Every structure is written in C-alpha cells, then in structure tokens.
Coordinates of C-alpha atoms in Angstrom, one line a residue:
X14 CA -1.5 -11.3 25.3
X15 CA -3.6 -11.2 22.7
X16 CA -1.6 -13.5 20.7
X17 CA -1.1 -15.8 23.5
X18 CA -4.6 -16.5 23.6
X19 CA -4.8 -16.8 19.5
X20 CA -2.8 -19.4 20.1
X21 CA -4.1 -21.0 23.0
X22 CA -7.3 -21.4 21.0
X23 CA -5.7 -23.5 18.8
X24 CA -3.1 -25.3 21.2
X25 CA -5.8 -26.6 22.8
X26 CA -7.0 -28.4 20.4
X27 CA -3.9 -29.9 19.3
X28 CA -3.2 -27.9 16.5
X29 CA 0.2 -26.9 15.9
X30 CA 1.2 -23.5 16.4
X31 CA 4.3 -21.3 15.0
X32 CA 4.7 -18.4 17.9
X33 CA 6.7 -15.9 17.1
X34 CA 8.6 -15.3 20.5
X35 CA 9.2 -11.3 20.0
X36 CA 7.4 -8.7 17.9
X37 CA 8.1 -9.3 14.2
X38 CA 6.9 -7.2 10.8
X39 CA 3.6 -8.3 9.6
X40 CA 5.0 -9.2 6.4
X41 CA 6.6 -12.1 8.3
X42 CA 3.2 -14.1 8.8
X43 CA 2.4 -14.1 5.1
X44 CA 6.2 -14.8 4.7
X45 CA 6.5 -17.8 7.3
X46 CA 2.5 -19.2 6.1
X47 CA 4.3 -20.0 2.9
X48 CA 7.5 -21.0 4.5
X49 CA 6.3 -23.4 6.6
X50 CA 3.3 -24.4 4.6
X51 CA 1.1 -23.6 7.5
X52 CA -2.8 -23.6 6.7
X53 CA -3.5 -19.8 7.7
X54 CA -1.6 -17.1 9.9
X55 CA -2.7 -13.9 12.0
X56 CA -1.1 -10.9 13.0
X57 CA -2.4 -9.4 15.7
X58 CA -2.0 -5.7 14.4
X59 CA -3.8 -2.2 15.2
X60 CA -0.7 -0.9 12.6
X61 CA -0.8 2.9 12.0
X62 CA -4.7 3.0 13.1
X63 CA -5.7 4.6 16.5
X64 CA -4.7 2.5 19.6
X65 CA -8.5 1.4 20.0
X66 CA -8.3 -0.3 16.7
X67 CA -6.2 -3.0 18.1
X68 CA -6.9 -6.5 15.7
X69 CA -6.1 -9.2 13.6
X70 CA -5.4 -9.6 10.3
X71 CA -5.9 -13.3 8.7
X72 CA -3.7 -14.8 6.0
X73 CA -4.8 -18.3 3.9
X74 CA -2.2 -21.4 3.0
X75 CA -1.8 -19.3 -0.3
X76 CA 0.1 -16.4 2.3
X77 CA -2.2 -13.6 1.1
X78 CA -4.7 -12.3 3.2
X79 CA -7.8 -13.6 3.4
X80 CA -10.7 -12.5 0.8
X81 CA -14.2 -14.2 0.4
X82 CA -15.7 -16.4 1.1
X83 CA -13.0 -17.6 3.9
X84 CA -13.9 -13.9 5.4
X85 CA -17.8 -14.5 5.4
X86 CA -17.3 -18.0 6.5
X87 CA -15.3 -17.4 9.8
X88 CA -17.6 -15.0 10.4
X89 CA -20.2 -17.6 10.4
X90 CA -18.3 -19.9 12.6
X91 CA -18.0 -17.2 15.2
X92 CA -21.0 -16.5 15.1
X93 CA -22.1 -20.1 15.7
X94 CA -20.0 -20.6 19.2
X95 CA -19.9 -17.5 21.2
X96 CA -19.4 -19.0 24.3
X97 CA -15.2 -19.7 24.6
X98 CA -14.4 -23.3 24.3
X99 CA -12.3 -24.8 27.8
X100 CA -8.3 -23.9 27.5
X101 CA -8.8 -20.9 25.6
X102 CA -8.0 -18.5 28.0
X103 CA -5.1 -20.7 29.2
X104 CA -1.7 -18.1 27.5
X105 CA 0.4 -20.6 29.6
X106 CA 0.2 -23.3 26.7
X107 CA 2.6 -21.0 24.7
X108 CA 4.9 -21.8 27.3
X109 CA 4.6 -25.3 28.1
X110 CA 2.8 -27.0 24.8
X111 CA 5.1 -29.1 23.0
X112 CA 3.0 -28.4 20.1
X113 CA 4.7 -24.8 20.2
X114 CA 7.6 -23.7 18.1
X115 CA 9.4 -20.1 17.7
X116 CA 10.3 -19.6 13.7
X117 CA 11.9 -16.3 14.8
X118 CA 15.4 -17.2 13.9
X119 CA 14.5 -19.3 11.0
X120 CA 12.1 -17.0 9.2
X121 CA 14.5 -13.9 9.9
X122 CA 17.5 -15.6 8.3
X123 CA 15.2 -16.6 5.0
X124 CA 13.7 -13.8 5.0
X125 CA 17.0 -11.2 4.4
X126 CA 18.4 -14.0 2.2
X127 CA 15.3 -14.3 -0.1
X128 CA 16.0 -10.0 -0.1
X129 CA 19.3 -10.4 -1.7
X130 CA 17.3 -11.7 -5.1
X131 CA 16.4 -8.0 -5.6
X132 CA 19.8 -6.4 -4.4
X133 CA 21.2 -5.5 -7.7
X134 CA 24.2 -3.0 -6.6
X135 CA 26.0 -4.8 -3.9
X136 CA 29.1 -3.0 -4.7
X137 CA 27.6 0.6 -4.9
X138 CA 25.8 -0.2 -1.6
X139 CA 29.3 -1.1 0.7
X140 CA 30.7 2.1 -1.3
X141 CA 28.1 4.8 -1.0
X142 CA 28.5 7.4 1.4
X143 CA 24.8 8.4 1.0
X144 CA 23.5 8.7 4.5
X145 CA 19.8 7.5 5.6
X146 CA 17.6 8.1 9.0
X147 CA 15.1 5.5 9.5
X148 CA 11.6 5.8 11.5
X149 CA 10.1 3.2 12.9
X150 CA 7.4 4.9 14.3
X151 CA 7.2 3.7 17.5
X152 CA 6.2 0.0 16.1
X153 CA 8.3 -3.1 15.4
X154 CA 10.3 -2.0 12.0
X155 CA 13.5 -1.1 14.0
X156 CA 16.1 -4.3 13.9
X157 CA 14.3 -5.8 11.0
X158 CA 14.8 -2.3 8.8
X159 CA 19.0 -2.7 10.2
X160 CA 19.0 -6.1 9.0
X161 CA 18.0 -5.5 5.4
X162 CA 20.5 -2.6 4.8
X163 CA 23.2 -5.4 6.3
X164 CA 21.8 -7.7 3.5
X165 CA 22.1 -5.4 0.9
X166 CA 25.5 -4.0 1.7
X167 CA 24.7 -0.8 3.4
X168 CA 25.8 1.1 6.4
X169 CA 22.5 0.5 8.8
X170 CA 20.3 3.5 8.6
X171 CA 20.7 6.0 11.5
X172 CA 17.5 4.9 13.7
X173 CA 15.3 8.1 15.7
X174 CA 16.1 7.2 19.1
X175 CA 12.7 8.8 20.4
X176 CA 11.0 6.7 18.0
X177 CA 13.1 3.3 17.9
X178 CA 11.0 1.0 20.3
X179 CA 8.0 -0.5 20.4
X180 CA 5.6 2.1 22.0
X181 CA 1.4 1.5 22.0
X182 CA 0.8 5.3 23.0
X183 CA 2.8 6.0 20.4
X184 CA 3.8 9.4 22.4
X185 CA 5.9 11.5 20.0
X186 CA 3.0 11.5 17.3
X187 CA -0.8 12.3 17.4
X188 CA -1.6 9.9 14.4
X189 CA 1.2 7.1 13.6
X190 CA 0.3 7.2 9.9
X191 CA 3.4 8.2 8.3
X192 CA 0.9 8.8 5.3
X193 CA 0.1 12.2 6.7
X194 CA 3.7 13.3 5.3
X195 CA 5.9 16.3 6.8
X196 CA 3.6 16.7 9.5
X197 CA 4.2 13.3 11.1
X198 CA 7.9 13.4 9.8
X199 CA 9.2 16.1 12.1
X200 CA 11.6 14.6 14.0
X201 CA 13.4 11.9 11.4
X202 CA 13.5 15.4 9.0
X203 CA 15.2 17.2 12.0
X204 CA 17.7 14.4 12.7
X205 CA 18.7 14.0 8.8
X206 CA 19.4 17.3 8.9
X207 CA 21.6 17.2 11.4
X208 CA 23.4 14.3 10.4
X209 CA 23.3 15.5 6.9
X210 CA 21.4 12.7 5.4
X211 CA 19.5 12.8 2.3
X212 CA 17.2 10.3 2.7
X213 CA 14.7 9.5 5.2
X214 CA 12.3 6.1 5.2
X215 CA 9.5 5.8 7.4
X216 CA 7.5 2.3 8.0
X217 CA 4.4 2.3 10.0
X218 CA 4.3 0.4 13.2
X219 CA 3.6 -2.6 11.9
X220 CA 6.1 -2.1 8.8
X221 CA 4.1 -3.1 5.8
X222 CA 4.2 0.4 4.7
X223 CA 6.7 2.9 3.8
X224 CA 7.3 6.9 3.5
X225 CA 10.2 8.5 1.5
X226 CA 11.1 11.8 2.2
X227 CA 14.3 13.5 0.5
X228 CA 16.1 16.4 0.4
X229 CA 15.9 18.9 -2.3
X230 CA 18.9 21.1 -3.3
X231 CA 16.7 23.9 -2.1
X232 CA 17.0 22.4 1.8
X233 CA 13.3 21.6 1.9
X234 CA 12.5 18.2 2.0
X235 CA 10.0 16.4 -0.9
X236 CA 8.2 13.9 0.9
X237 CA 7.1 11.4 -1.7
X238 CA 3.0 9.8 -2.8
X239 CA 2.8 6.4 -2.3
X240 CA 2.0 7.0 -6.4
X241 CA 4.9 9.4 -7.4
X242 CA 7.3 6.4 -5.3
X243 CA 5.3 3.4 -7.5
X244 CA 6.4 5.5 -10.6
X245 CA 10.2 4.9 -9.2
X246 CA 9.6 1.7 -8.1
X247 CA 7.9 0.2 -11.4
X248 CA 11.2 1.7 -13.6
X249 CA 13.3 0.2 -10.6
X250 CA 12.0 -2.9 -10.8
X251 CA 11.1 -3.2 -14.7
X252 CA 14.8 -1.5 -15.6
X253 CA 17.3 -4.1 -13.2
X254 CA 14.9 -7.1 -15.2
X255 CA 15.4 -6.2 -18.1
X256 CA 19.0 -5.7 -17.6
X257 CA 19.6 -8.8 -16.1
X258 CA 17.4 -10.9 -17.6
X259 CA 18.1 -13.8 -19.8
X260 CA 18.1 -13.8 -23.9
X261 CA 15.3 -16.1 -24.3
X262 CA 13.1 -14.1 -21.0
X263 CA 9.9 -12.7 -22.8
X264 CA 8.4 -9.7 -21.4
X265 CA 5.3 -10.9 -22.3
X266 CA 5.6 -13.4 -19.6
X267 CA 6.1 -10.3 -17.0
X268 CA 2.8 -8.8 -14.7
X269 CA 3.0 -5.4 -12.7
X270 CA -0.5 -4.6 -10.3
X271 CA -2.0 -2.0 -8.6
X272 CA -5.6 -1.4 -7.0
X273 CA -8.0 0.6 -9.0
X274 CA -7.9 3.6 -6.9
X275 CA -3.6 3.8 -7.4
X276 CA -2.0 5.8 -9.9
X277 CA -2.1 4.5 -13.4
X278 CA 1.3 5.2 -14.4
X279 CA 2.3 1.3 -14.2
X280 CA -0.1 0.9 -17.3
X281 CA 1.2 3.9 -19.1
X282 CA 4.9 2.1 -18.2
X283 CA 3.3 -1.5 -19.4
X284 CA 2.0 0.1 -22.8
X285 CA 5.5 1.3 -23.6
X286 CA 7.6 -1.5 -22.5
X287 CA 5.4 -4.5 -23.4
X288 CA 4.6 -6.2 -19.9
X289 CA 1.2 -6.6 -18.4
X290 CA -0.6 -4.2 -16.0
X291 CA -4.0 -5.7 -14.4
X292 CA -6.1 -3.7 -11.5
X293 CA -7.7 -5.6 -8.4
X294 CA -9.9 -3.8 -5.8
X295 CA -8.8 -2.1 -3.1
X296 CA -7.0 -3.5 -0.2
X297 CA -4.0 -5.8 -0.5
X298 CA -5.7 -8.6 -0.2
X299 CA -7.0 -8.9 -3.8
X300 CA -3.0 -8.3 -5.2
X301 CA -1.7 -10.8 -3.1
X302 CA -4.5 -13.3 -3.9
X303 CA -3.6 -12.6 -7.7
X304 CA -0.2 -12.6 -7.6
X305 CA -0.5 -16.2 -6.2
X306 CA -2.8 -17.0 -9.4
X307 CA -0.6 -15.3 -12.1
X308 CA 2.7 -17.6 -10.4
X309 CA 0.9 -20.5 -10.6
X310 CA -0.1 -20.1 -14.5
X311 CA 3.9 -19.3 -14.3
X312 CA 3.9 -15.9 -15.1
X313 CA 6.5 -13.3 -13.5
X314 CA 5.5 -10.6 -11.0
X315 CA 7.9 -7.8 -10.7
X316 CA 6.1 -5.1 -8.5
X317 CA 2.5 -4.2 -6.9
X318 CA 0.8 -0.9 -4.9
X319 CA -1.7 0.7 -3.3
X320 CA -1.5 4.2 -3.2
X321 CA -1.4 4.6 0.3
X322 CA 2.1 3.5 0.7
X323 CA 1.7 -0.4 0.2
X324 CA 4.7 -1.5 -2.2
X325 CA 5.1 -5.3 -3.0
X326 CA 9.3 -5.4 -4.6
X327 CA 9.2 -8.9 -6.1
X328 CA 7.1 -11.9 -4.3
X329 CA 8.8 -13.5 -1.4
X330 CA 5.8 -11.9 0.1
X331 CA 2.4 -11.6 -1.1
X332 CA 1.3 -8.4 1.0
X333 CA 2.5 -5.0 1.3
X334 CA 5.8 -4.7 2.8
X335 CA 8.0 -2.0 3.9
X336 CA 11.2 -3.6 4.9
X337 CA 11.9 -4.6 2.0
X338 CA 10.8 -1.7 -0.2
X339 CA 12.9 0.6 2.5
X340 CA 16.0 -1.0 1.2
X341 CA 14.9 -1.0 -2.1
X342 CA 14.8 2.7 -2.2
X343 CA 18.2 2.9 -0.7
X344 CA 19.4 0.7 -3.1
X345 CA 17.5 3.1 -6.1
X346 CA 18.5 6.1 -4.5
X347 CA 22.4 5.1 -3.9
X348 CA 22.4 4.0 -7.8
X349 CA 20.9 7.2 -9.0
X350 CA 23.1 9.5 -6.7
X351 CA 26.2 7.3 -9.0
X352 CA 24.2 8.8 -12.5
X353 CA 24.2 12.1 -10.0
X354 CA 20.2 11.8 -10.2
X355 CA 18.1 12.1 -7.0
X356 CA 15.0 10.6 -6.5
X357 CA 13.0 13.6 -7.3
X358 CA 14.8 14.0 -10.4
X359 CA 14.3 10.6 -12.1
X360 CA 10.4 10.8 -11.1
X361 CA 10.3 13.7 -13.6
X362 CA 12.5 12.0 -16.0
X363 CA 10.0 8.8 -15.8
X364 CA 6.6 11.1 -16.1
X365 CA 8.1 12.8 -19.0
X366 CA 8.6 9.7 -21.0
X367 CA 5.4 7.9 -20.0
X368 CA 3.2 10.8 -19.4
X369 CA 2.8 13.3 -16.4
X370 CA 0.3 11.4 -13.8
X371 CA -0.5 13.7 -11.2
X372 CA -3.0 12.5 -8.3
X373 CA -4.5 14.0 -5.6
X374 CA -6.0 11.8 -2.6
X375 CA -8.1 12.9 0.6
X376 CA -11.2 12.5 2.2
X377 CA -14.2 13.7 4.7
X378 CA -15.0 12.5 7.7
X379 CA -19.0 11.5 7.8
X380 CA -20.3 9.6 11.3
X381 CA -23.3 9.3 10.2
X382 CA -24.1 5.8 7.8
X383 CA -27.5 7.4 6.3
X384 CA -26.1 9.9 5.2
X385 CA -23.1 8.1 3.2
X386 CA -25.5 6.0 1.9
X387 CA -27.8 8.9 0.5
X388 CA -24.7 10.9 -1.0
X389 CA -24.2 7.2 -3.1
X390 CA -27.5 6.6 -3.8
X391 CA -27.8 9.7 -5.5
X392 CA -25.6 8.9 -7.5
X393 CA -26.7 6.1 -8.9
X394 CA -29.8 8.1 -9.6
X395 CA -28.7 11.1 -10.8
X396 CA -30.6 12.5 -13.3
X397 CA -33.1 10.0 -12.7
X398 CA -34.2 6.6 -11.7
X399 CA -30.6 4.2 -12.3
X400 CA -28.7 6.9 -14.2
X401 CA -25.5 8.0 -13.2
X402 CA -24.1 11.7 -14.3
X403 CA -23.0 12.7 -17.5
X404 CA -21.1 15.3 -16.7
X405 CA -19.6 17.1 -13.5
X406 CA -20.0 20.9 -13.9
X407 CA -18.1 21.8 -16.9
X408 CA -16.6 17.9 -17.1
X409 CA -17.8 15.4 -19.3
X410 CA -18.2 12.3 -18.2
X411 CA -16.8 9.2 -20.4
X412 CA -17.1 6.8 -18.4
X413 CA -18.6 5.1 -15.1
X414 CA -18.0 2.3 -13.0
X415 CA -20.2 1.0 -9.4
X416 CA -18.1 -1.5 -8.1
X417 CA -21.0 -1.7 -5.2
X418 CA -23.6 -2.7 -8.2
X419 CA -21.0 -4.0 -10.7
X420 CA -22.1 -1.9 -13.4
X421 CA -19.8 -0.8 -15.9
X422 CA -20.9 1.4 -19.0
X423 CA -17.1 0.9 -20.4
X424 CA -17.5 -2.6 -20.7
X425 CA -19.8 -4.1 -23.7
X426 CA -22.6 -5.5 -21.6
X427 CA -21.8 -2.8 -19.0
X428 CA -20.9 -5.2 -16.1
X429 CA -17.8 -4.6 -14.3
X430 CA -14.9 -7.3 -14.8
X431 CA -13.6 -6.3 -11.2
X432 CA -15.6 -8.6 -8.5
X433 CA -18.6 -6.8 -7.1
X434 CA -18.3 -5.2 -3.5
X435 CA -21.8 -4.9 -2.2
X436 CA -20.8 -3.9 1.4
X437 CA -18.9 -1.1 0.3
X438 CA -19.2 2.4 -1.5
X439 CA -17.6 2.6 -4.6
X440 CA -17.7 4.4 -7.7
X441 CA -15.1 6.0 -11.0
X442 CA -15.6 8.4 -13.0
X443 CA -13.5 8.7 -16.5
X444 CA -13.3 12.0 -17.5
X445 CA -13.4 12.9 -21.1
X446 CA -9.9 15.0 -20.5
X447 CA -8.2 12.4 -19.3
X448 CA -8.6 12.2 -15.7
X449 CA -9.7 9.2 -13.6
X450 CA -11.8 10.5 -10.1
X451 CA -12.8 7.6 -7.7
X452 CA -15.1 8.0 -4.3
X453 CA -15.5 5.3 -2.0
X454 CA -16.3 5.3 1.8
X455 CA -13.0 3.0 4.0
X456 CA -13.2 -0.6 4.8
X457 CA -12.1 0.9 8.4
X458 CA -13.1 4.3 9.6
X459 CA -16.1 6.9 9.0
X460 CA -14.3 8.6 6.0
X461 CA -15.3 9.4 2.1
X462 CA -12.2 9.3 0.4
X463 CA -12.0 10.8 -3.4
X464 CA -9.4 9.9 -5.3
X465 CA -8.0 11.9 -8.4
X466 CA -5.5 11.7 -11.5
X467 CA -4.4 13.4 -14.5
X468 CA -3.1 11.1 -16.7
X469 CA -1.9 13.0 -19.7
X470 CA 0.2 11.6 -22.4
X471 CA 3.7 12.2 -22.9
X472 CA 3.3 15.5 -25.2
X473 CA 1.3 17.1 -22.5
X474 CA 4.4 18.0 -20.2
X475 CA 3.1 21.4 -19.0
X476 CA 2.9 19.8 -15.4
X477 CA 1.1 22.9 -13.9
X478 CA -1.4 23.3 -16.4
X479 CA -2.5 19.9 -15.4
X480 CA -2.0 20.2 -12.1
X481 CA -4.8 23.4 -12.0
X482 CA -7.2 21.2 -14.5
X483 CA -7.2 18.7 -12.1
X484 CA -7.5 21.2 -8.8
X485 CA -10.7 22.6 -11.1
X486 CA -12.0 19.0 -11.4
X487 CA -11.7 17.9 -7.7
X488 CA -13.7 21.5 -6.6
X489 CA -16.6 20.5 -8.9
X490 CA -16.7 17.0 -7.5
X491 CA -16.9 17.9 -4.2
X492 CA -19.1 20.8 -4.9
X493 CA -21.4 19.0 -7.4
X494 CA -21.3 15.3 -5.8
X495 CA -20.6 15.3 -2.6
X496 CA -22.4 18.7 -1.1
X497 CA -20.5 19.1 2.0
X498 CA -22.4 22.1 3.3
X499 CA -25.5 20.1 2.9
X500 CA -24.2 16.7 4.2
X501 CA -22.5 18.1 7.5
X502 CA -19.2 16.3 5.9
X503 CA -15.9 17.4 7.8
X504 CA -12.6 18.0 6.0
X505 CA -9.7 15.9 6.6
X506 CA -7.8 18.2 9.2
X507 CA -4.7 19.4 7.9

C-alpha cells in the first residue's frame, strides 16, 4: 500500500511511473533507475530492521542512493507542503493510469543476463555436485536468488521452506539480520545438514545483503565477516580480471572501494597487485555515488563493501546487492572445491600473502542523545580544550581522524579528505601497532558501534598473537573511552 500511494503522488500529477507489480530485490530500483533512465526511484524497505522501521529508500538518475544535498533538499520540500496534495491517497491510479507501466519482466530478464558478465565457470557450475541451502529470510530474495543460480549454470539452491515467503512478522526469527550469524542461521544450518550441503547463503529480506556460512571438516559451521568474505571476494574478483583480461588492459585503470569503517585488506590487495583502493564514508550511498564518478572518468570498478555484509560484484548495480554476490560465492566456492580448497581455506591462504587482517565489530546500546554526545565531546577534548588522546592505556596513538569536525592530524593541514558529517558521531584512531579502531553512533538506531582491525603485514602470520593484541586493545577502548559503567551503556545482547 505504501507503494501505491508513492506512486499515486506522482500519477497524479502526470508523472510517469515504473510499478513494479510484485515484490522485487531492492537492488532492482537502482538497477531499473539506470535501465530506464528514470530521474529517481524508491524502495519502500524496512529490510532486516525491526518491523516498525518500515521506509523508503531514494535513489537519483545516477542509480545510487541519494546523498546531499538532494537529501537536505527533499527534506525541505516536505517540510514546505504538509498538507497532502488532491489524488494522493487515490492507490487506484496504479491500476487504472495509463501513465503506469510494470518493468517486472523486463528488468528481471536484464538483470540475470547483465549477471552472466561475472559468471566465469559456466562449465564447473552445470558439473558441480556441490550442494547449497538458501535463506531468504522471510523477505523477497527467494525466486530472484533461483534465478541467478539458473543464469550461472547451477542446480537452484535448496530454499528453507519455513523461511521462503514473504513474511512482515518475520515469525521464525527475533531479529531478521542475518548479520547476527549462527544465532539467526539455525534453521538453513539444520537443513544443510541434512541435505548434506556445504554451503549456506543468507540475504536479508530485502536482499541487498548476504551471509555465508560453511562447513568445516570438523562438522561445525564457519559462518563468514562481511570483511573475512570481501577478502574472498576482492581475490575473486581481481584473480578472474586478470585472467581474462586483455594484453593491452592496464591495472592501473582498475578501482576496488570500501567504507572507512570496513576491513582494509582490499588496500593491502591493491598495494601488491597495482590497482587502486579509495575509502568513502559509511553507508552505500557514498560507494555507489563514486563508482558512478570513477566510470564516467572511464576507469574500471571490479568490487565494493561495507563490512556489514554489503558486497557490490561488478557495476550493473550501484548499491549493495546480495543476489548477485550469492551466486558469486557459489561460483567461488564451486571453483575452489575443483583446486579441493574451501572457502575457509583460501581466506587464510589470501591473509597470509597480503597480511592477516583480523577485525572485530559490535556496539552498545545508548537511548539517551546527551549522553552520546558527551562520551564524543570528550573526546574531542581530551586532555584538554580541542585535543584528542594520545594514547589508549598502554596504546599509542598515531593517528586521529573526526569525520564530525573534519579534522585530520594524518593529513598535512590536518583536514580530513573524506566529506565532513556533522550530524553524525564519528571518530579513528591509528594505532602505533598497526591497528585501525573506529566509533561512531548509527545513521538508524540508539547504538555506539566500535569498530576494530589488526592489520599486520605479511611476516606477522602468528594469527592468535594478533588476535589477543587486538582483544587487549578493544578492552582499553571501551574501558578508557567509552566508560560503560559510568554512561549506563548496554552491551549488544549476545
């Protein structure tokens, strides 16, 4: 209904509309803006956020989502006429406006053929007899997720019935965030079990995000970072180019992203292998706004993430999207299981040639704004009026950058190159031993996340010394920056 009347807004005054006539992946709106050289599309998504956070997301001509000033200025316009024009509650006009078209069939059938550009195994995908179970978490991923296994070659993926169909209490899972790992997992773990499948992929409910869990030779099941699965996916994607590349393609030419809180092991991979790695601010919408930018200087973008499960395999779409990185991985995984490699396997392979980077992401719940605010400010004033720490217990501190001031004491005249986000939290600390620690509040719930990486260089390979350096560094900066005794924070719940 809600769509309806998103469109009936504009049908009434005689501006086209393209309405999808079924539920469809969000990546299809940024997909069909640029298709169909609309001027701006919405999904009306609450995606893996609690039912009460039902909305809209808004996408520009360029098919990335929007960022500002379009943001500020709709805003504005709302603002400006509260009172509902006449026709906009009419939903009928979807039904009876001429100006109405369905791109279902057409965007679909585009869609899985622009797929096939990244399908580099065709052969090893009709012949595998690797087995995979697909969640779709109660949303829409389910017939699009079949689809792109058909396009690549593969078996479809064995769906979980209980969570196949479209579902808004989404009633086999407190939280449909398939972020949350093995807890949320349960029943596609179960069922691969007992159809002795190896691999299990999980999109959210609106399917721009995906989950990879596998199973070990041990029986337990490694379910996958959205970092430790951009480490496979940046080799994925940087390996089949190169191998299929032309003799005069220059490398130089090639760009990888990620936001500033993701892992940094594409720019260790970039260093070695000669492409380009550039950071944006958080949220998708600042990748998919560059991407557009770097393709029109005609430059060549093979891969982008977030950390939380956002991947972005080659640039039919210019947003996060995880139908197409679902069959991606099958693709990766089926190839590997030929070099009798699993998953797991060629992760360490690719950290110990480009340097372990081990991360560690959570965050505290905090309802109260004052008190966010305060933990910041302090900061910022640390050991004094405008002077940030120097060090974190027994840590050193290199480096820091306020993305909510736009200071940055890396940079020569200490101003951060990343845009300024003044309605935001935001600030990261470079450790002198090599780790990277980030804390920000979220864009859209009461949390402080912290983010946190060791990114050690390739002769460091004692993985769990590092992983107990960096354990010691995220205790002192929650103890020593945070204070969650004194600031009432809660723990993420388990």
């Amino acid at each position: 209904r809600l769509a309806k009347l998103t469109a009936a807004v504009l049908l009434a005054k005689d501006v086209p509309v393209y309405f999808f006539s079924t539920y469809v992946p969000t990546p299809f709106v940024p997909y069909a803006v640029q298709q169909l050289q609309a001027v701006a599309g919405v999904m009306i998504t609450a995606s893996h956020n609690r039912k009460e956070d039902n909305g809209y997301k808004v996408y520009w001509e360029n098919g990335a989502q929007i960022t500002s000033p379009h943001d500020k200025e709709i805003i504005k316009c709302i603002e400006e006429c509260v009172e509902p024009w006449n026709g906009s509650w009419n939903e009928n006009l979807v039904d009876t406006s001429p100006l109405r078209q369905d791109p279902l069939k057409k965007i679909c059938d585009c869609y899985m053929e622009d797929l096939t550009k990244i399908c580099y195994h065709r052969e090893l995908n009709v012949q595998t007899s690797l087995k995979f179970v697909h969640t779709s978490f109660h949303g829409v991923g389910h017939d699009y997720v079949q689809l792109a296994f058909r396009a690549f070659g593969f078996q479809p993926p064995i769906p979980v019935p209980e969570q196949k169909d479209p579902d808004p209490d989404f009633s086999t899972v407190k939280c449909p965030n398939p972020e949350e790992g093995e807890s949320v997992l349960e029943l596609s773990l179960r069922l691969a079990e007992k159809e002795n499948a190896k691999v299990v992929v999980a999109t959210d409910p609106d399917a721009d995000r995906l989950a990879v869990a596998e199973q070990q030779e041990n029986g337990c099941w490694k379910v996958f970072t959205g970092n430790e699965l951009a480490a496979l996916f940046g080799w994925w994607m940087f390996s089949r180019w190169k191998e299929n590349c032309s003799q005069d393609a220059d490398v130089e030419n090639i760009y990888m992203l990620a936001t500033t809180v993701s892992s940094k092991i594409l720019r260790a991979i970039a260093h070695e292998e000669g492409f380009h790695f550039e950071e944006t601010l958080p949220g998708f919408k600042w990748i998919g706004s560059r991407v557009k930018n770097l393709m029109d200087s005609g430059k060549e973008v093979l891969f982008a993430f977030e950390e939380s499960i956002g991947f972005m395999c080659g640039t039919s779409v210019l947003d996060k999207d995880g139908v197409s990185a679902a069959v991606v991985i099958a693709e990766m995984a089926t190839y590997l299981e030929s070099q009798n490699l699993t998953l797991a396997q060629k992760l360490t392979e690719i950290y110990k040639k480009y340097g372990y980077h081990i991360s560690k992401t959570s965050y505290f719940l905090c309802y109260d704004p004052p008190t966010i605010k305060r933990i910041f400010e302090r900061l910022r004033n640390f050991d004094g009026p405008q002077s940030y720490p120097k060090c974190c217990g027994i840590y050193n501190i290199l480096h820091v950058r306020d993305i909510t001031t736009g200071y940055d004491s890396s940079q020569p005249n200490k101003k951060s190159v990343l845009p300024v986000s003044k309605n935001s939290q935001m600030i990261t600390f470079t450790f002198q031993n090599g780790c990277v620690a980030t804390l920000r509040t979220s864009g859209t719930e009461p949390k402080i996340k912290y983010y946190a990486e060791m990114c050690a260089l390739p002769e460091q390979s004692d993985r769990s010394v590092l992983e107990e350096e960096l354990q010691k560094l995220i205790k002192a900066l929650i103890e020593n920056f945070l204070e969650p005794d004194k600031n009432r924070l809660t723990w993420r719940s388990a």
